[in-house]
Short mmCIF file of C-alpha atoms in Angstrom, two decimals:
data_model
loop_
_atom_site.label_atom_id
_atom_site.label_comp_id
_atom_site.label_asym_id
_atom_site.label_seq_id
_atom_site.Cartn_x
_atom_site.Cartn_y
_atom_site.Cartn_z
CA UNK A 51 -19.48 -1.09 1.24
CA UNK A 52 -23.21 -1.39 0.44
CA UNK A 53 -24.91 1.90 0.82
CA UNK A 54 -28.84 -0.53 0.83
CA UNK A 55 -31.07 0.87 2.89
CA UNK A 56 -32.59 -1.50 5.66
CA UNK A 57 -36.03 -3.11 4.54
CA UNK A 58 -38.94 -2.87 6.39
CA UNK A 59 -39.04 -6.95 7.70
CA UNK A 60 -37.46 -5.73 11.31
CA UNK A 61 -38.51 -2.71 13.58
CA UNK A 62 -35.76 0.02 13.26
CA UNK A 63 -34.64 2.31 15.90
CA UNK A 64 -32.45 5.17 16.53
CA UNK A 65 -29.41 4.90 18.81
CA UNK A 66 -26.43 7.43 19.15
CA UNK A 67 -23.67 5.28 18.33
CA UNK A 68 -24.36 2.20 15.56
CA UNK A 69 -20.93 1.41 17.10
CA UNK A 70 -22.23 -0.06 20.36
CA UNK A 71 -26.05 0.26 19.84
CA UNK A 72 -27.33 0.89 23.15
CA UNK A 73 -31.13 1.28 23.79
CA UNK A 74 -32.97 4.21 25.16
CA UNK A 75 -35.65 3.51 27.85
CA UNK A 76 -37.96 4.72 25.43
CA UNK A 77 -36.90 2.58 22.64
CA UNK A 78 -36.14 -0.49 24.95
CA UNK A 79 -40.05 -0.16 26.58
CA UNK A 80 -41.40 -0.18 22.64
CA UNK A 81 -40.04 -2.93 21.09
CA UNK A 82 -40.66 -4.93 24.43
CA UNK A 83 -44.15 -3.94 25.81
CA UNK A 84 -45.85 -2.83 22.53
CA UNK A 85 -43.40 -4.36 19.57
CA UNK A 86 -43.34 -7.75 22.26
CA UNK A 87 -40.05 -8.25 20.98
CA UNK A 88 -38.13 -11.49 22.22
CA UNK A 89 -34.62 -12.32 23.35
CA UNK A 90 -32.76 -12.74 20.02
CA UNK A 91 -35.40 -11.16 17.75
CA UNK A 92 -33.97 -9.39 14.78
CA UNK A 93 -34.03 -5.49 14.32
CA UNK A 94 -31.64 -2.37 12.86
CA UNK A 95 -30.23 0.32 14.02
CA UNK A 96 -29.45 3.60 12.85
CA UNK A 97 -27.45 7.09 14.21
CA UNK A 98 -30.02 8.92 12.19
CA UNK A 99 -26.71 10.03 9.80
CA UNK A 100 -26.52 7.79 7.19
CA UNK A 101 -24.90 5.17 9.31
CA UNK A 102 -27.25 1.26 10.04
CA UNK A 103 -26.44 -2.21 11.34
CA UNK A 104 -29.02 -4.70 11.76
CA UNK A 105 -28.67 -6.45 15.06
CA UNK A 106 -30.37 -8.65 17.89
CA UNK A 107 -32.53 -7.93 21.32
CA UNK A 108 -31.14 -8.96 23.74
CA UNK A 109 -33.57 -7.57 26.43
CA UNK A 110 -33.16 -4.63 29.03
CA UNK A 111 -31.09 -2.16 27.07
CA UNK A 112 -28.97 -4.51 25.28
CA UNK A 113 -28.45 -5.18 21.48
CA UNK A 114 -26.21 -7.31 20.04
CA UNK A 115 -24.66 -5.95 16.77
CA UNK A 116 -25.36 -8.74 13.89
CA UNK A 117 -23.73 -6.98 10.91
CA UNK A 118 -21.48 -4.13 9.46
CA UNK A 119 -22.03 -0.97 9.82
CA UNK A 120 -23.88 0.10 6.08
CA UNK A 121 -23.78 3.88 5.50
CA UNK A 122 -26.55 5.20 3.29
CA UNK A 123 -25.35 8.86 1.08
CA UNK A 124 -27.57 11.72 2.13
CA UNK A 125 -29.85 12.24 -0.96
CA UNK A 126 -28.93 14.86 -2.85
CA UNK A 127 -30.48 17.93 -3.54
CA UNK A 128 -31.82 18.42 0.04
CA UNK A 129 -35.32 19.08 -0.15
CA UNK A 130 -36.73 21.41 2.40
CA UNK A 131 -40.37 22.07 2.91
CA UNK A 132 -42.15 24.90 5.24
CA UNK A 133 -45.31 25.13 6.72
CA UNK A 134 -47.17 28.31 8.41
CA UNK A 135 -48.24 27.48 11.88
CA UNK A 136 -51.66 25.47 11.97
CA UNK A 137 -54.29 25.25 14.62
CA UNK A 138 -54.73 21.82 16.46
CA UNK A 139 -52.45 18.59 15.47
CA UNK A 140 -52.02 19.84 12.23
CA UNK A 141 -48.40 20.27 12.48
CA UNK A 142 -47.94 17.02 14.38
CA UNK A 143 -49.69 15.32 11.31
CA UNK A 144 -47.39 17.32 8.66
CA UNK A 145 -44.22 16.53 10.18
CA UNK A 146 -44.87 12.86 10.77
CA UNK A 147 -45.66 12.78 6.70
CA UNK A 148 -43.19 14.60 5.77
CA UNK A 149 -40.42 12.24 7.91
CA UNK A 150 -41.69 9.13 5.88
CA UNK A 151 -41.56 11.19 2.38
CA UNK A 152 -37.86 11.65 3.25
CA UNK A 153 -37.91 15.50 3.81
CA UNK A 154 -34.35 16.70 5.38
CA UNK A 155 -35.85 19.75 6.51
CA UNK A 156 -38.55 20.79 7.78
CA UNK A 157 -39.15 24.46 9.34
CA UNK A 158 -42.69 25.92 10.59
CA UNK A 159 -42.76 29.56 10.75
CA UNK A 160 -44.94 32.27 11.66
CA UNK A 161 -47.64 33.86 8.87
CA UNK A 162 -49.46 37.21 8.47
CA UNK A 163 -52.67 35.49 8.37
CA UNK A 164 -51.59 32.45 11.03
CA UNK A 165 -54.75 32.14 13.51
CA UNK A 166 -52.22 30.20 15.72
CA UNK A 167 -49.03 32.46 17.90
CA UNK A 168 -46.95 30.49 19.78
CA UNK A 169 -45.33 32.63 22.89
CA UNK A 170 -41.75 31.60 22.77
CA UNK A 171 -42.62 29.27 26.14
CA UNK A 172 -45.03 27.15 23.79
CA UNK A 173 -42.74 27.52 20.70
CA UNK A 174 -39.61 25.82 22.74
CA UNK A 175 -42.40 23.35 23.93
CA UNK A 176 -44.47 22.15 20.38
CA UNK A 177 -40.16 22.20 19.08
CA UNK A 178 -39.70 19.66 21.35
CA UNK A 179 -42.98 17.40 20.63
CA UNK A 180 -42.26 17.95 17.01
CA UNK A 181 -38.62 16.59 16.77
CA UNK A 182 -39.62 13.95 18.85
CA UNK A 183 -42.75 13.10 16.36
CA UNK A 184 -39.77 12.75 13.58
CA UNK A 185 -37.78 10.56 15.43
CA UNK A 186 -40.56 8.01 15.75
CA UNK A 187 -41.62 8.94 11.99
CA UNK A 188 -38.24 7.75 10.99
CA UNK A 189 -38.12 4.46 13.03
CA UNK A 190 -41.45 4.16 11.36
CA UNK A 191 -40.33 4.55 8.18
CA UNK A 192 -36.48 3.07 7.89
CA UNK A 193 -35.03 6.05 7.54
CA UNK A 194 -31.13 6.36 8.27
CA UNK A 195 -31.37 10.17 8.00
CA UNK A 196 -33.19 12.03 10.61
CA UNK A 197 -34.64 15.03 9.07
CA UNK A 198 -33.86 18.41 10.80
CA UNK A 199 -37.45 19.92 12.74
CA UNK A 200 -36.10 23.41 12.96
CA UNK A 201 -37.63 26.00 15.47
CA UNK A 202 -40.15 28.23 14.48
CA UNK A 203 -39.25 31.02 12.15
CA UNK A 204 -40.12 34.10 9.69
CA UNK A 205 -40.73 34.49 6.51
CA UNK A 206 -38.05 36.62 6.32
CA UNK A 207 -35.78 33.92 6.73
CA UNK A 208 -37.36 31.69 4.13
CA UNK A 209 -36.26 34.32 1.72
CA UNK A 210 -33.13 34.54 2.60
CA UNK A 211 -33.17 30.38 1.27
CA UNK A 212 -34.56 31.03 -1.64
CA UNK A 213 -37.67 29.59 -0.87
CA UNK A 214 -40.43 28.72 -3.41
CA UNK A 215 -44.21 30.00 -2.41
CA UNK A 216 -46.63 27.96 -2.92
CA UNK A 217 -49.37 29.20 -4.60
CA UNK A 218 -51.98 28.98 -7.68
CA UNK A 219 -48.23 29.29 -10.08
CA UNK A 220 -47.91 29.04 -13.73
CA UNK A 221 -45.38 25.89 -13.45
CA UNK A 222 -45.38 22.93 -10.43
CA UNK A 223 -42.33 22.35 -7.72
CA UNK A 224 -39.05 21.37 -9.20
CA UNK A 225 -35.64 20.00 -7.65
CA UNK A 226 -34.50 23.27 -9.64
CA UNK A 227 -35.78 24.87 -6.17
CA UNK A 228 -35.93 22.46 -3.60
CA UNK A 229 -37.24 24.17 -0.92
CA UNK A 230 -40.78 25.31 -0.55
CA UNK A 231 -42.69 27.00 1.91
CA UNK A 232 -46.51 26.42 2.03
CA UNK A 233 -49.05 29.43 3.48
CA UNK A 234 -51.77 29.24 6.34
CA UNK A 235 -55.41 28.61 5.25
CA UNK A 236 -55.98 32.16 5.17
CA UNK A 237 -53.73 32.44 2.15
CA UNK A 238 -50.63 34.45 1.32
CA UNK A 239 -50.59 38.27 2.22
CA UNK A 240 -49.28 40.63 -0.35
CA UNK A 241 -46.14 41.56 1.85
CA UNK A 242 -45.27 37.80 1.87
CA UNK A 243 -46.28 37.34 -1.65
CA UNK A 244 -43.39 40.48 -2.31
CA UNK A 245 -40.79 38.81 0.06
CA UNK A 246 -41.45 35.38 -1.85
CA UNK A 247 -42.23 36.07 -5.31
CA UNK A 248 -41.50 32.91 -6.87
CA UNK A 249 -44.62 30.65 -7.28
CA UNK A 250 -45.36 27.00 -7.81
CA UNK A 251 -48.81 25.25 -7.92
CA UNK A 252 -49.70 21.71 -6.93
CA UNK A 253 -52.56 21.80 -9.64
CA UNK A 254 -55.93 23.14 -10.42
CA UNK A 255 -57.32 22.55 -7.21
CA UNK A 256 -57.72 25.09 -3.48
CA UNK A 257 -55.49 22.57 -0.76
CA UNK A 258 -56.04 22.61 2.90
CA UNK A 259 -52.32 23.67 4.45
CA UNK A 260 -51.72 20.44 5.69
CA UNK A 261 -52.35 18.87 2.36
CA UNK A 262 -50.21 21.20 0.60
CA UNK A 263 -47.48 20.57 2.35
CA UNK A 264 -47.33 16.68 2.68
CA UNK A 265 -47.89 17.03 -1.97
CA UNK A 266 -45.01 19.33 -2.08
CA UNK A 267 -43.02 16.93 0.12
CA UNK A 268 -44.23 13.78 -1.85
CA UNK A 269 -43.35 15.38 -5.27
CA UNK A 270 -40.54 16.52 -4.27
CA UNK A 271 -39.14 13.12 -2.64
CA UNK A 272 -40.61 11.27 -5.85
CA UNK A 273 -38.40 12.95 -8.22
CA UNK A 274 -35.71 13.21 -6.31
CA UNK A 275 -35.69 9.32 -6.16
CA UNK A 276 -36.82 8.85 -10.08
CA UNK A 277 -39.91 7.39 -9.47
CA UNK A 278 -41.41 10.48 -10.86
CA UNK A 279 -40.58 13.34 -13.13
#
């Protein structure tokens, strides 16, 4: 069966089962109040795990299928990219970018030099906003994978993955070491820069966070896909 992914001609929303694609109120008030979709118009859906169908609306909460089900292979190395914890809609911003790169991972965690400290009340709480920012940044976007928000977390834990700092480094991210972890504003703190001491750069040039992180994800996704070395 073709593994294509769906083009971008038809809005594309996630259901649970591609199966017997049923709308969620959410989804359903979208593509009719804002999208102004009408009976019969054509769309796809996706489970968000590889699996798509393009379909029809059918109104309410109703879609009629209009099409196998296509699976799409989960790209391969998975490429993971974390971000220290940023003040305003920073993160908001970095995990919508990184859904349309194609990240499968994304993981915020908690810095030295972090001005922001979620209490574990507003950590569940900005968890839930930001898996809910990728599920509309993969609609968006055409995804058929959903990439995993994960909840906030140490740096400790990004060395137990291996992860990559990044930092003014001698060489530039590779699929070699796919997942990368990106410091607060306020820079890297030598017990971090111990725990992680495996650099890459992203050039010659002093990045905001937010920046950082969306480059590393765009690299990253661009060679994974060939369109860049």
């Amino acid at each position: 069966m073709s593994s294509q992914p769906p083009d971008g001609a038809a809005p594309h929303v996630l259901v649970d089962d591609v199966e017997a694609p049923v709308l969620s109120d959410d989804a359903r008030h979208h593509l009719d109040r804002v999208r102004r979709l009408r009976d019969g118009d054509a769309l796809t859906v996706t489970d968000g795990r590889g699996a798509w169908r393009a379909g029809r609306f059918r109104g309410r909460a109703e879609i009629e299928p209009d099409g196998p089900v296509i699976t799409v292979p989960s790209p391969e190395p998975e490429v993971t990219v974390a971000f220290a914890l940023t003040t305003s809609d920073k993160p908001d911003l970095v995990v919508q970018k990184l859904t349309e790169l194609g990240v499968d991972r994304i993981v915020p965690f908690r810095a030295d030099r972090s001005v922001v400290r979620w209490d574990e009340t507003k950590a569940a709480r900005q968890h839930e906003r930001l898996v809910a920012i990728a599920r509309s940044a993969c609609e968006q976007s055409h995804r058929c994978w959903l990439p995993v928000v994960e909840p906030v977390t140490d740096v400790a834990d990004l060395a137990a993955r291996g992860a990559v700092r990044l930092d003014r480094g001698p060489v530039g991210v590779s699929l070699d070491r796919p997942v990368v972890a990106v410091g607060p504003e306020g820079g890297w703190s030598d017990r971090e820069r111990a725990a992680l001491p495996d650099a890459a750069g992203l050039g010659p040039h002093v990045l905001r966070a937010e920046t950082a992180a969306i480059t590393a994800g765009a690299l990253l996704g661009a060679m994974r896909s060939g369109w860049a070395r």
